[in-house]
Short mmCIF file of C-alpha atoms and ligand atoms in Angstrom, two decimals:
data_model
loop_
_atom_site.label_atom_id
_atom_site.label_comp_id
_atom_site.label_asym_id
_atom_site.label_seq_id
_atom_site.Cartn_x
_atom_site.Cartn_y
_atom_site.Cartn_z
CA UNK A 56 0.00 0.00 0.00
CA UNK A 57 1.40 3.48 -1.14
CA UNK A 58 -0.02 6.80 0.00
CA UNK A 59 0.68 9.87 -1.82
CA UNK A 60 -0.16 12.98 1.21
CA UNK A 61 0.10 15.94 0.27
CA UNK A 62 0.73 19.16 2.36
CA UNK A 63 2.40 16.33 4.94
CA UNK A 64 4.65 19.57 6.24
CA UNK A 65 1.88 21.45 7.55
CA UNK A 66 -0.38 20.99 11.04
CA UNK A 67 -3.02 18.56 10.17
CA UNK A 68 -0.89 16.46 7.06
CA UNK A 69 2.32 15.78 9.41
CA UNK A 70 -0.07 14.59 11.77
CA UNK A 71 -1.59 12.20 9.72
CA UNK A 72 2.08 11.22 8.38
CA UNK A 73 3.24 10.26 12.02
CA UNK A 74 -0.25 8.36 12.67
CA UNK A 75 -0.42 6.25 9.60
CA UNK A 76 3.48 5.38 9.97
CA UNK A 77 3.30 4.09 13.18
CA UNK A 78 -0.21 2.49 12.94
CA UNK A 79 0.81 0.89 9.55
CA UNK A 80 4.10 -0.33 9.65
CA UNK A 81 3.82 -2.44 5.88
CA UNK A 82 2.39 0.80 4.53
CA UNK A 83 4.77 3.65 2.11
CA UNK A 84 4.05 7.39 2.83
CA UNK A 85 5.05 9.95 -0.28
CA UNK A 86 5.18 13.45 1.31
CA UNK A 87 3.88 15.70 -1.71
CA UNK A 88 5.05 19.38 -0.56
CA UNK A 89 6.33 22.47 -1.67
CA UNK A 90 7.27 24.10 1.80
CA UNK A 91 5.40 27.52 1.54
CA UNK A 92 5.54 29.62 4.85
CA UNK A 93 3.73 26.73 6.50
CA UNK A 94 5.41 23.90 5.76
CA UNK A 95 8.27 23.12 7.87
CA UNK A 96 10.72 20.14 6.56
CA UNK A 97 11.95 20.25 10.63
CA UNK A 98 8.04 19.12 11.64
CA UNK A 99 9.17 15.85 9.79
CA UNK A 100 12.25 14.72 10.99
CA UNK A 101 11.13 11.76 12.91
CA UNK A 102 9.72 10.42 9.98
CA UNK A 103 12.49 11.51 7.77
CA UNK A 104 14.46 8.41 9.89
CA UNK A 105 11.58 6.01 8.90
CA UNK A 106 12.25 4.00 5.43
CA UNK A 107 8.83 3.59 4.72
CA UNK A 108 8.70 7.30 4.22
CA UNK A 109 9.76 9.75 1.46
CA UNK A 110 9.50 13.10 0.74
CA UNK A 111 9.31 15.00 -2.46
CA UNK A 112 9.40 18.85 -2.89
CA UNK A 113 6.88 20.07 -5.21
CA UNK A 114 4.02 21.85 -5.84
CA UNK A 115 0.48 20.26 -6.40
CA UNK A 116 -0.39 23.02 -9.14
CA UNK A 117 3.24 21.52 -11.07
CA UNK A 118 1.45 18.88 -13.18
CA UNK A 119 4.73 17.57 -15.12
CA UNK A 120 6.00 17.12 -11.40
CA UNK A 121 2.71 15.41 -10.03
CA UNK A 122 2.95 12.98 -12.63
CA UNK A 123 6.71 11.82 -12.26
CA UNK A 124 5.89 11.39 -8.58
CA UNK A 125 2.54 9.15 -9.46
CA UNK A 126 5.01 7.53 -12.12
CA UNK A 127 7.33 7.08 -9.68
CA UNK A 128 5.16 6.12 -6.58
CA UNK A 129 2.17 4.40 -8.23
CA UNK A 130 -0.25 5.65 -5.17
CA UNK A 131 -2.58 3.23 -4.27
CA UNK A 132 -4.31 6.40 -2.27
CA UNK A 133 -3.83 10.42 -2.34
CA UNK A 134 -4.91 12.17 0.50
CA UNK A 135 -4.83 15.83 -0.56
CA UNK A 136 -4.10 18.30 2.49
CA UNK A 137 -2.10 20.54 1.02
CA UNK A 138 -3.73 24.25 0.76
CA UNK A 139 -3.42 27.72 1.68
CA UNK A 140 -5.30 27.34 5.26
CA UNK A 141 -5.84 30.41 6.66
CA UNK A 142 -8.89 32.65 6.33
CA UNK A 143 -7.32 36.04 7.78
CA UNK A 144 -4.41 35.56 4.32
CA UNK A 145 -7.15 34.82 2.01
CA UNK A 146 -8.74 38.31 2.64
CA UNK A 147 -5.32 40.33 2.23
CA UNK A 148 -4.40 38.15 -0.84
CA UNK A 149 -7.50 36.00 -2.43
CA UNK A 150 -5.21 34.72 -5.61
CA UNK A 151 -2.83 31.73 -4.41
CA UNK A 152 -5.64 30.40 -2.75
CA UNK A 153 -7.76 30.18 -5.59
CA UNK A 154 -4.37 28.35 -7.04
CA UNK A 155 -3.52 25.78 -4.63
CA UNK A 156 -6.84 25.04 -2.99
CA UNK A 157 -9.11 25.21 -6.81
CA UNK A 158 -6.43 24.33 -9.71
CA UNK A 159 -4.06 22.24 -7.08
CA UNK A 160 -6.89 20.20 -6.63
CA UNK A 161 -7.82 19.49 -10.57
CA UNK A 162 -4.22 18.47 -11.08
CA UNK A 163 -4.18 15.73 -8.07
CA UNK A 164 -7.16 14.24 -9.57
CA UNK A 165 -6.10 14.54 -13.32
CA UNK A 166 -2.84 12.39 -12.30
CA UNK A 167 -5.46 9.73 -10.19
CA UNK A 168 -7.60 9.42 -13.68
CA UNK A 169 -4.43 9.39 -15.63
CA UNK A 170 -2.29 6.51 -13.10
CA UNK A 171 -5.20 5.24 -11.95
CA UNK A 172 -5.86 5.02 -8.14
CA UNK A 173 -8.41 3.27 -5.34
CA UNK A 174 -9.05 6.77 -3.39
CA UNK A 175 -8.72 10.12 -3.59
CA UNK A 176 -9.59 11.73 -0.15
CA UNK A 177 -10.12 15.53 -0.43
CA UNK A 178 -9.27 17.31 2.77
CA UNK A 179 -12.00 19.87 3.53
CA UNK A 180 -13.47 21.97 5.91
CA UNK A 181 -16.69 22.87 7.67
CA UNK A 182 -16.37 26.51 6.48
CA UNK A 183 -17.82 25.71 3.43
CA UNK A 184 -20.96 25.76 5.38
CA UNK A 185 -20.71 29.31 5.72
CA UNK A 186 -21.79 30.04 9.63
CA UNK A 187 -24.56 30.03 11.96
CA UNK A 188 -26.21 32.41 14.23
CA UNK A 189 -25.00 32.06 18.30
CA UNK A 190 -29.03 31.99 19.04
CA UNK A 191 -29.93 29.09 17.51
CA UNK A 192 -27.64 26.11 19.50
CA UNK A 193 -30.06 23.72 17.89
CA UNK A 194 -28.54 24.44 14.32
CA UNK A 195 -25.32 22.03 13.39
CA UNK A 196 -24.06 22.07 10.16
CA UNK A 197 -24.68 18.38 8.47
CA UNK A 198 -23.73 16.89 5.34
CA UNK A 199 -27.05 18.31 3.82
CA UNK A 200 -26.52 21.82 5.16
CA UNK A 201 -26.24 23.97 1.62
CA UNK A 202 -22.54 25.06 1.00
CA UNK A 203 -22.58 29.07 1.80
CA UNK A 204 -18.92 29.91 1.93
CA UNK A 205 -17.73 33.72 3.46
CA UNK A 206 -14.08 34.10 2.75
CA UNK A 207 -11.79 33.58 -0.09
CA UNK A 208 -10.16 30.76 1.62
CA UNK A 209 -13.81 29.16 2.58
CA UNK A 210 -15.19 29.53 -1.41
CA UNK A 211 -11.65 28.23 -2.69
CA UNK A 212 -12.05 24.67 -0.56
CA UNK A 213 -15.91 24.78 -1.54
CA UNK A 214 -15.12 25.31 -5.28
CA UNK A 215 -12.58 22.19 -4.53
CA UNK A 216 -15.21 20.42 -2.88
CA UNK A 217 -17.55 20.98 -5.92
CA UNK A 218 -14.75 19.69 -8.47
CA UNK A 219 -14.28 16.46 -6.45
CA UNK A 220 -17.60 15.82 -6.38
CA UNK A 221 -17.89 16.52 -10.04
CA UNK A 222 -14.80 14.13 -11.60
CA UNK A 223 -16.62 11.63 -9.03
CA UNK A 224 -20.09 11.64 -11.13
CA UNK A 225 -18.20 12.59 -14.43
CA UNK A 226 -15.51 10.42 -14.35
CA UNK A 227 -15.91 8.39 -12.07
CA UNK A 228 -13.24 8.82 -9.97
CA UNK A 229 -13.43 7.23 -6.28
CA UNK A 230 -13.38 10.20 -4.10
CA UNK A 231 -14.45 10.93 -0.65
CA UNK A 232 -14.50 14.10 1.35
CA UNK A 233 -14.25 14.97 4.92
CA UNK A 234 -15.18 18.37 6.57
CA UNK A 235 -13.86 18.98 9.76
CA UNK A 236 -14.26 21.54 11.94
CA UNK A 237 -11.27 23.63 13.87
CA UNK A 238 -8.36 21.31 14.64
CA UNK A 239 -5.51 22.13 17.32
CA UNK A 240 -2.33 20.40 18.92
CA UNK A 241 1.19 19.88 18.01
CA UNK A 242 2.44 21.68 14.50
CA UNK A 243 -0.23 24.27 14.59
CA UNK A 244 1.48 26.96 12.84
CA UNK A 245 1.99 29.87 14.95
CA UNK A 246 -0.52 32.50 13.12
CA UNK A 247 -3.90 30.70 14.24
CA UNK A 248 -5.30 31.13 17.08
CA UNK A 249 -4.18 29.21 19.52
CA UNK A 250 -0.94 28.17 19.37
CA UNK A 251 -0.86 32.35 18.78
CA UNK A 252 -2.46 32.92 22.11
CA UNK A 253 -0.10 30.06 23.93
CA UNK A 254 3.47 31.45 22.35
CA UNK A 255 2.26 35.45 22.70
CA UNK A 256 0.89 34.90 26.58
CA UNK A 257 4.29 33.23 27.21
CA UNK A 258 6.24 36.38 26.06
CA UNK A 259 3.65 38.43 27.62
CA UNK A 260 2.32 39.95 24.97
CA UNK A 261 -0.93 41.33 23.85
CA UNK A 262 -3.56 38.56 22.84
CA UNK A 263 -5.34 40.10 20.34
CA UNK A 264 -8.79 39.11 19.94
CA UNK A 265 -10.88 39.82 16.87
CA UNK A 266 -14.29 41.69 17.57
CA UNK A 267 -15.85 40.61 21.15
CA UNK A 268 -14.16 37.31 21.12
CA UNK A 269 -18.05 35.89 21.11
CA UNK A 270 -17.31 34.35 17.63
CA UNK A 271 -17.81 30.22 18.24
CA UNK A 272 -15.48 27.47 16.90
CA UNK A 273 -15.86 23.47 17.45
CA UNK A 274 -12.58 22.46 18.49
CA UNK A 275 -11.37 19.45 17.71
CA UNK A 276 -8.15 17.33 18.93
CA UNK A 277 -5.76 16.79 15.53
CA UNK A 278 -4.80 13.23 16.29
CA UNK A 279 -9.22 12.52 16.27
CA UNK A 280 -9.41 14.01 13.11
CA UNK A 281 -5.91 11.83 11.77
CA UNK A 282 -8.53 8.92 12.85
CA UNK A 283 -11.48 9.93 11.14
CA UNK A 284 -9.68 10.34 7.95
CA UNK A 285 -8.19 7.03 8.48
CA UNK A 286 -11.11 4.86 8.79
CA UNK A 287 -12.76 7.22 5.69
CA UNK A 288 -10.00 5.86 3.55
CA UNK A 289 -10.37 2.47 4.56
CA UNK A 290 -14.13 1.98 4.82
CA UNK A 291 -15.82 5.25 3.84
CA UNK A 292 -18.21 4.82 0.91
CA UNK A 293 -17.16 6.23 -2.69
CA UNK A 294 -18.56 9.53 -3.46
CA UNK A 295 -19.63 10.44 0.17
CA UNK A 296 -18.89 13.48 2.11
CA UNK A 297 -18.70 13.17 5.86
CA UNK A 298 -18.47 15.70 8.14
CA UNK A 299 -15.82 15.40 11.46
CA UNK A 300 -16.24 17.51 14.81
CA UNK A 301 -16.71 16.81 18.18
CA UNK A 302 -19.23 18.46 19.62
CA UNK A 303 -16.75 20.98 21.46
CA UNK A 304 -18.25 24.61 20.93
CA UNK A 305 -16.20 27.27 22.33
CA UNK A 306 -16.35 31.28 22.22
CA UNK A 307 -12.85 32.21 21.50
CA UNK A 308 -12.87 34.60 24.20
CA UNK A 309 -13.44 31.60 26.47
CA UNK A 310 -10.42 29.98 24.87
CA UNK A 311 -8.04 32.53 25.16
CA UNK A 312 -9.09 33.11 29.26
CA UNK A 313 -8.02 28.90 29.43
CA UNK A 314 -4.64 29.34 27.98
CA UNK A 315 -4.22 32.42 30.52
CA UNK A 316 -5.35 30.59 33.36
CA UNK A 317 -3.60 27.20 32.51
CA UNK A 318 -0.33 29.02 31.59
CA UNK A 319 -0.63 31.50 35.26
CA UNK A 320 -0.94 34.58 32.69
CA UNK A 321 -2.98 37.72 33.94
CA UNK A 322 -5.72 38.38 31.39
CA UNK A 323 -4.94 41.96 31.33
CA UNK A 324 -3.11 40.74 28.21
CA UNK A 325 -6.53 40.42 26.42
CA UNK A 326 -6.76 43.39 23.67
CA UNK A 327 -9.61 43.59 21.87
CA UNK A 328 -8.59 44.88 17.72
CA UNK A 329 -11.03 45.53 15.10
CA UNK A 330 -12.79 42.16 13.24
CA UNK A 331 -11.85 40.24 11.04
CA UNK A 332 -14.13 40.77 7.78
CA UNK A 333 -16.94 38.60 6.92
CA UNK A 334 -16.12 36.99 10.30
CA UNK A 335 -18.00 34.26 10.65
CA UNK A 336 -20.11 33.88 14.10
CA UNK A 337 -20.25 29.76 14.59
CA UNK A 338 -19.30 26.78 13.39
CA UNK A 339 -21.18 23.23 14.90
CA UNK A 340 -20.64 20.32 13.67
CA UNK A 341 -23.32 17.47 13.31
CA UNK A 342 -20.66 14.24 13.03
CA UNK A 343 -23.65 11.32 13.23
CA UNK A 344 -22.81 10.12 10.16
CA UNK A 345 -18.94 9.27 10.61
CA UNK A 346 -20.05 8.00 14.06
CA UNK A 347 -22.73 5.66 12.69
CA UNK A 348 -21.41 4.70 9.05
CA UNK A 349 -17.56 3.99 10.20
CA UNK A 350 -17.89 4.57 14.36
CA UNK A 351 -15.58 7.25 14.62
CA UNK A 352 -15.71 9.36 17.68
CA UNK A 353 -13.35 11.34 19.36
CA UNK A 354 -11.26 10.45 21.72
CA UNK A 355 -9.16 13.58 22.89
CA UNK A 356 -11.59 15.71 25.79
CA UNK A 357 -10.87 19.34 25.20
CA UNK A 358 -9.46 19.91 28.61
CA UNK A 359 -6.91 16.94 28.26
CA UNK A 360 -5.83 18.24 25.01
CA UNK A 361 -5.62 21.95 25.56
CA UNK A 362 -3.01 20.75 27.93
CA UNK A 363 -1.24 18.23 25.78
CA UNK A 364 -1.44 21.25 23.21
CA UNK A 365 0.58 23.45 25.61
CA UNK A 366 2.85 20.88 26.79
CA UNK A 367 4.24 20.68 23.28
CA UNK A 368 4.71 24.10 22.74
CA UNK A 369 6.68 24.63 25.98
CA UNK A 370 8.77 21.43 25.10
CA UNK A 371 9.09 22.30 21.39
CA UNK A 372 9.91 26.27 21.79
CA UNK A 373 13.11 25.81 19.26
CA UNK A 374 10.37 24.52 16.50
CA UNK A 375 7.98 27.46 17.04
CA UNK A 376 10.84 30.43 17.69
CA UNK A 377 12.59 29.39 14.66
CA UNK A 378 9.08 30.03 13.00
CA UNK A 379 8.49 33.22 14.68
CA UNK A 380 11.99 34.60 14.23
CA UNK A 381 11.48 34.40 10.44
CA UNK A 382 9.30 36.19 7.88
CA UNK A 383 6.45 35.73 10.20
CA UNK A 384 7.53 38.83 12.22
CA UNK A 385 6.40 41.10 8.62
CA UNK A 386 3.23 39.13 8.77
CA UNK A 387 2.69 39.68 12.25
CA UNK A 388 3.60 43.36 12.11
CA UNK A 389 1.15 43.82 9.09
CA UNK A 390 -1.81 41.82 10.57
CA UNK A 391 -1.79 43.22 14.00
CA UNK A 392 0.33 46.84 14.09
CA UNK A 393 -2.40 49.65 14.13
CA UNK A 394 -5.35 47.12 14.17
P1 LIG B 171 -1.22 24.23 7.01
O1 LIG B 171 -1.31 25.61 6.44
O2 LIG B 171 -0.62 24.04 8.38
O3 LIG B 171 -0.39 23.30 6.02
C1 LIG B 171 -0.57 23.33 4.63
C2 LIG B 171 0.59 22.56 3.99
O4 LIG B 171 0.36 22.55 2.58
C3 LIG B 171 1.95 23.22 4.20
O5 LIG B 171 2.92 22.25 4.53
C4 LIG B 171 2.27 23.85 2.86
O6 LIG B 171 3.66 23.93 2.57
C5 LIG B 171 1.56 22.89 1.91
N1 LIG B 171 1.20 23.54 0.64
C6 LIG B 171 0.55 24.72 0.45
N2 LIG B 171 0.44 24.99 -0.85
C7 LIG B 171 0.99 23.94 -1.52
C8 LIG B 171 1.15 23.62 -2.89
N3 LIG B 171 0.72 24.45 -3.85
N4 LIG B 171 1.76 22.46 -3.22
C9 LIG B 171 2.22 21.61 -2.26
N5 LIG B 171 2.10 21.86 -0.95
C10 LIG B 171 1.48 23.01 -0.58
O7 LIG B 171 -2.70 23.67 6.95
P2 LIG B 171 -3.47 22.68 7.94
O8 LIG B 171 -4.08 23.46 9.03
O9 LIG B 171 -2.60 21.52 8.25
O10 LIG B 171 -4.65 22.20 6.98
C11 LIG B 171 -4.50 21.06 6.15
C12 LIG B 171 -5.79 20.84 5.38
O11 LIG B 171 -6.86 20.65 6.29
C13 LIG B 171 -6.19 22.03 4.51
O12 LIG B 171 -6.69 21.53 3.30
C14 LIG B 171 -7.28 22.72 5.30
O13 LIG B 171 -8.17 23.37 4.45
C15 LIG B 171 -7.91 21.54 6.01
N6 LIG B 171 -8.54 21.83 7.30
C16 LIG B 171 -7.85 22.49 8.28
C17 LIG B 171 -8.45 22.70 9.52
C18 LIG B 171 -7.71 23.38 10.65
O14 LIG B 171 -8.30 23.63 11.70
N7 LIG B 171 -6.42 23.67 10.52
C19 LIG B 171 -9.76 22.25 9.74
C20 LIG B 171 -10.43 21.58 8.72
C21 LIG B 171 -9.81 21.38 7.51
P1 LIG B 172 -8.31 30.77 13.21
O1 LIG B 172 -7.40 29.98 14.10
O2 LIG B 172 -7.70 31.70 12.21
O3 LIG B 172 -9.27 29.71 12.50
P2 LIG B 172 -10.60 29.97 11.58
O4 LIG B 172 -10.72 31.39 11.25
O5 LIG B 172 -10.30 29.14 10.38
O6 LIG B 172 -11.74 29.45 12.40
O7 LIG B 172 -9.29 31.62 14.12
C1 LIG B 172 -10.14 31.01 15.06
C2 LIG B 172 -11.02 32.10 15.65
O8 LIG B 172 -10.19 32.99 16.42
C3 LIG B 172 -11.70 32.98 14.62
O9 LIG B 172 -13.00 33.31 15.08
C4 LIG B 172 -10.85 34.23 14.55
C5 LIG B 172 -10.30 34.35 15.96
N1 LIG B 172 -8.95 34.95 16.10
C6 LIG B 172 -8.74 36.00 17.00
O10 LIG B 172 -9.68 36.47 17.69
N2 LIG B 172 -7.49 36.54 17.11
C7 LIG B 172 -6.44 36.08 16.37
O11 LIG B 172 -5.31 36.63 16.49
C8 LIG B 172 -6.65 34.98 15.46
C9 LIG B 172 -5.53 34.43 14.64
C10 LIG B 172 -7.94 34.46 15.37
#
């Protein structure tokens, strides 16, 4: 068994390399990944070590490169994580989002049609639900729920969604999709929120937080959705779209008070800065189908993995400072100065 995954240098993908190495240990893992500011070559060291594991650097929009590595690899399945993932980027700078997330997307599945595959799993997200209102607690988004995305990042993984769905019925590719909701834990790039609020609270600096902070996100545990995403590939029905989440709503507000308090920070740091546009007010995620189709459910409590989450960031500072050291200090400086 050979799986191509793609953005395996980022958060959610290296997770998913490190799970499926050491859960399957007959199975080969091709890295696909062109190390943009997210991806971090140092986030897979331990499984640089493994032999079962390679890595190639390239781009999924490259389709002359795609294809030698499908030549090369002859994936049995492609897991496609790779993307431009963060909403607050896609509003400054719409373009290589449409790029990656859209076009990357085509070209991943052209080289499955073209090699022939047994799965493509597209990576989504429950963004492409658009949001619901805080009033209603009685509204989750299901598989059903019509796609409504807000940002440029949200309508580039819809438009994705839409074009897997599409070479499914056209072609008749096997695809599946998952939409998860808000992951965290180890990897979490530094510009989200909270590995942002862990690493600024420890230098004691401002937290920013957009708006009132009521805004509502269902947190899930990364390893839980590595899991879900497992069993999809392995027993999740062709053409089906399942939705991943945990039932763990949280204002960030509330959030950002926890890493304070679990970190013996004053929450004087809290600063309120103007909103993000567009910002959308909930996310909920109705995961009954994952949970009765493949039983998935998740195994990480939020207050166990909050702390896991912080463990590794005060045991891994040389990952996250050589991060922060970098370019990110422009991005931080033009996100945040003046806001
Ligand atoms: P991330 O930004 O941490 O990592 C993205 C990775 O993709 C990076 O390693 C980057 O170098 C790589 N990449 C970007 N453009 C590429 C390209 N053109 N070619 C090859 N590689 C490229 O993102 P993440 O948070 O790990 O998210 C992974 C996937 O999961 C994304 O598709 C995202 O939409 C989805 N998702 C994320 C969350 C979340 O909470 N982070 C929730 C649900 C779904
Ligand atoms: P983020 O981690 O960017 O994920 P997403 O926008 O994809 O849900 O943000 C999570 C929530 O936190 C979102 O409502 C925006 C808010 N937020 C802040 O209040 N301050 C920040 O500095 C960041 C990065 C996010």
């Amino acid at each position: 068994m050979t799986i191509i995954v793609t953005g395996g240098a980022g958060f959610i993908g290296s997770n998913f390399v490190y799970h499926m190495l050491k859960k399957y240990s007959d199975y080969k893992i091709a890295c696909v990944d062109c190390l943009t500011y997210a991806g971090n070559l140092s986030t897979l060291e331990g499984a640089l070590k493994n032999p079962n594991f390679k890595f190639y650097k390239a781009d999924i929009c490259d389709r002359e490169a795609i294809d030698k590595i499908f030549e090369a690899e002859k994936p049995n399945i492609v897991v496609n994580f790779a993307a431009e993932s963060h909403v607050d980027r896609s509003i400054n700078d719409p373009e290589v989002f449409l790029k990656t997330n859209i076009l990357g997307t085509q070209v991943l599945m052209d080289a499955c049609r073209k090699y022939g595959i047994d799965r493509y799993h597209q990576v989504s997200t429950d963004e492409v639900y658009g949001d619901l209102p805080l009033d209603r607690p009685d509204l989750l988004f299901t598989e059903k729920t019509p796609i409504h995305a807000s940002s440029p990042y949200s309508a580039s993984k819809a438009s994705a969604d839409l074009l897997v769905l599409a070479y499914h019925r056209t072609y008749g590719l096997p695809v599946t999709i998952s939409r998860c909701s808000n992951n965290y834990g180890p990897y979490h790039f530094p510009e989200k929120l909270i590995p942002l609020m862990i690493i600024n609270a420890l230098g004691e600096k401002p937290l920013p937080v957009y708006g009132k902070g009521e805004n509502v996100r269902d947190w899930l545990y990364v390893s839980d959705h590595c899991e879900a995403i497992d069993l999809i590939i392995h027993k999740g029905a062709v053409g089906e779209v399942y939705n991943v989440g945990g039932h763990n709503e949280m204002a960030n507000i509330d959030i950002v008070k926890l890493i304070c308090k679990r970190l013996g920070k004053s929450e004087d740091l809290i600063t309120y800065v103007a909103d993000r546009k567009g910002h959308d007010m909930r996310y909920a995620i109705d995961p009954t189908k994952i949970h009765r189709e493949l039983g998935w459910l998740p195994k990480t409590k939020f207050e166990n993995g909050i702390d896991l989450t912080i463990k590794w960031y005060l045991e891994n500072r040389k990952w996250w400072e050589t991060i922060i050291s970098g370019e990110y200090r422009d991005y931080y400086k033009q996100m945040y100065e003046n806001r």
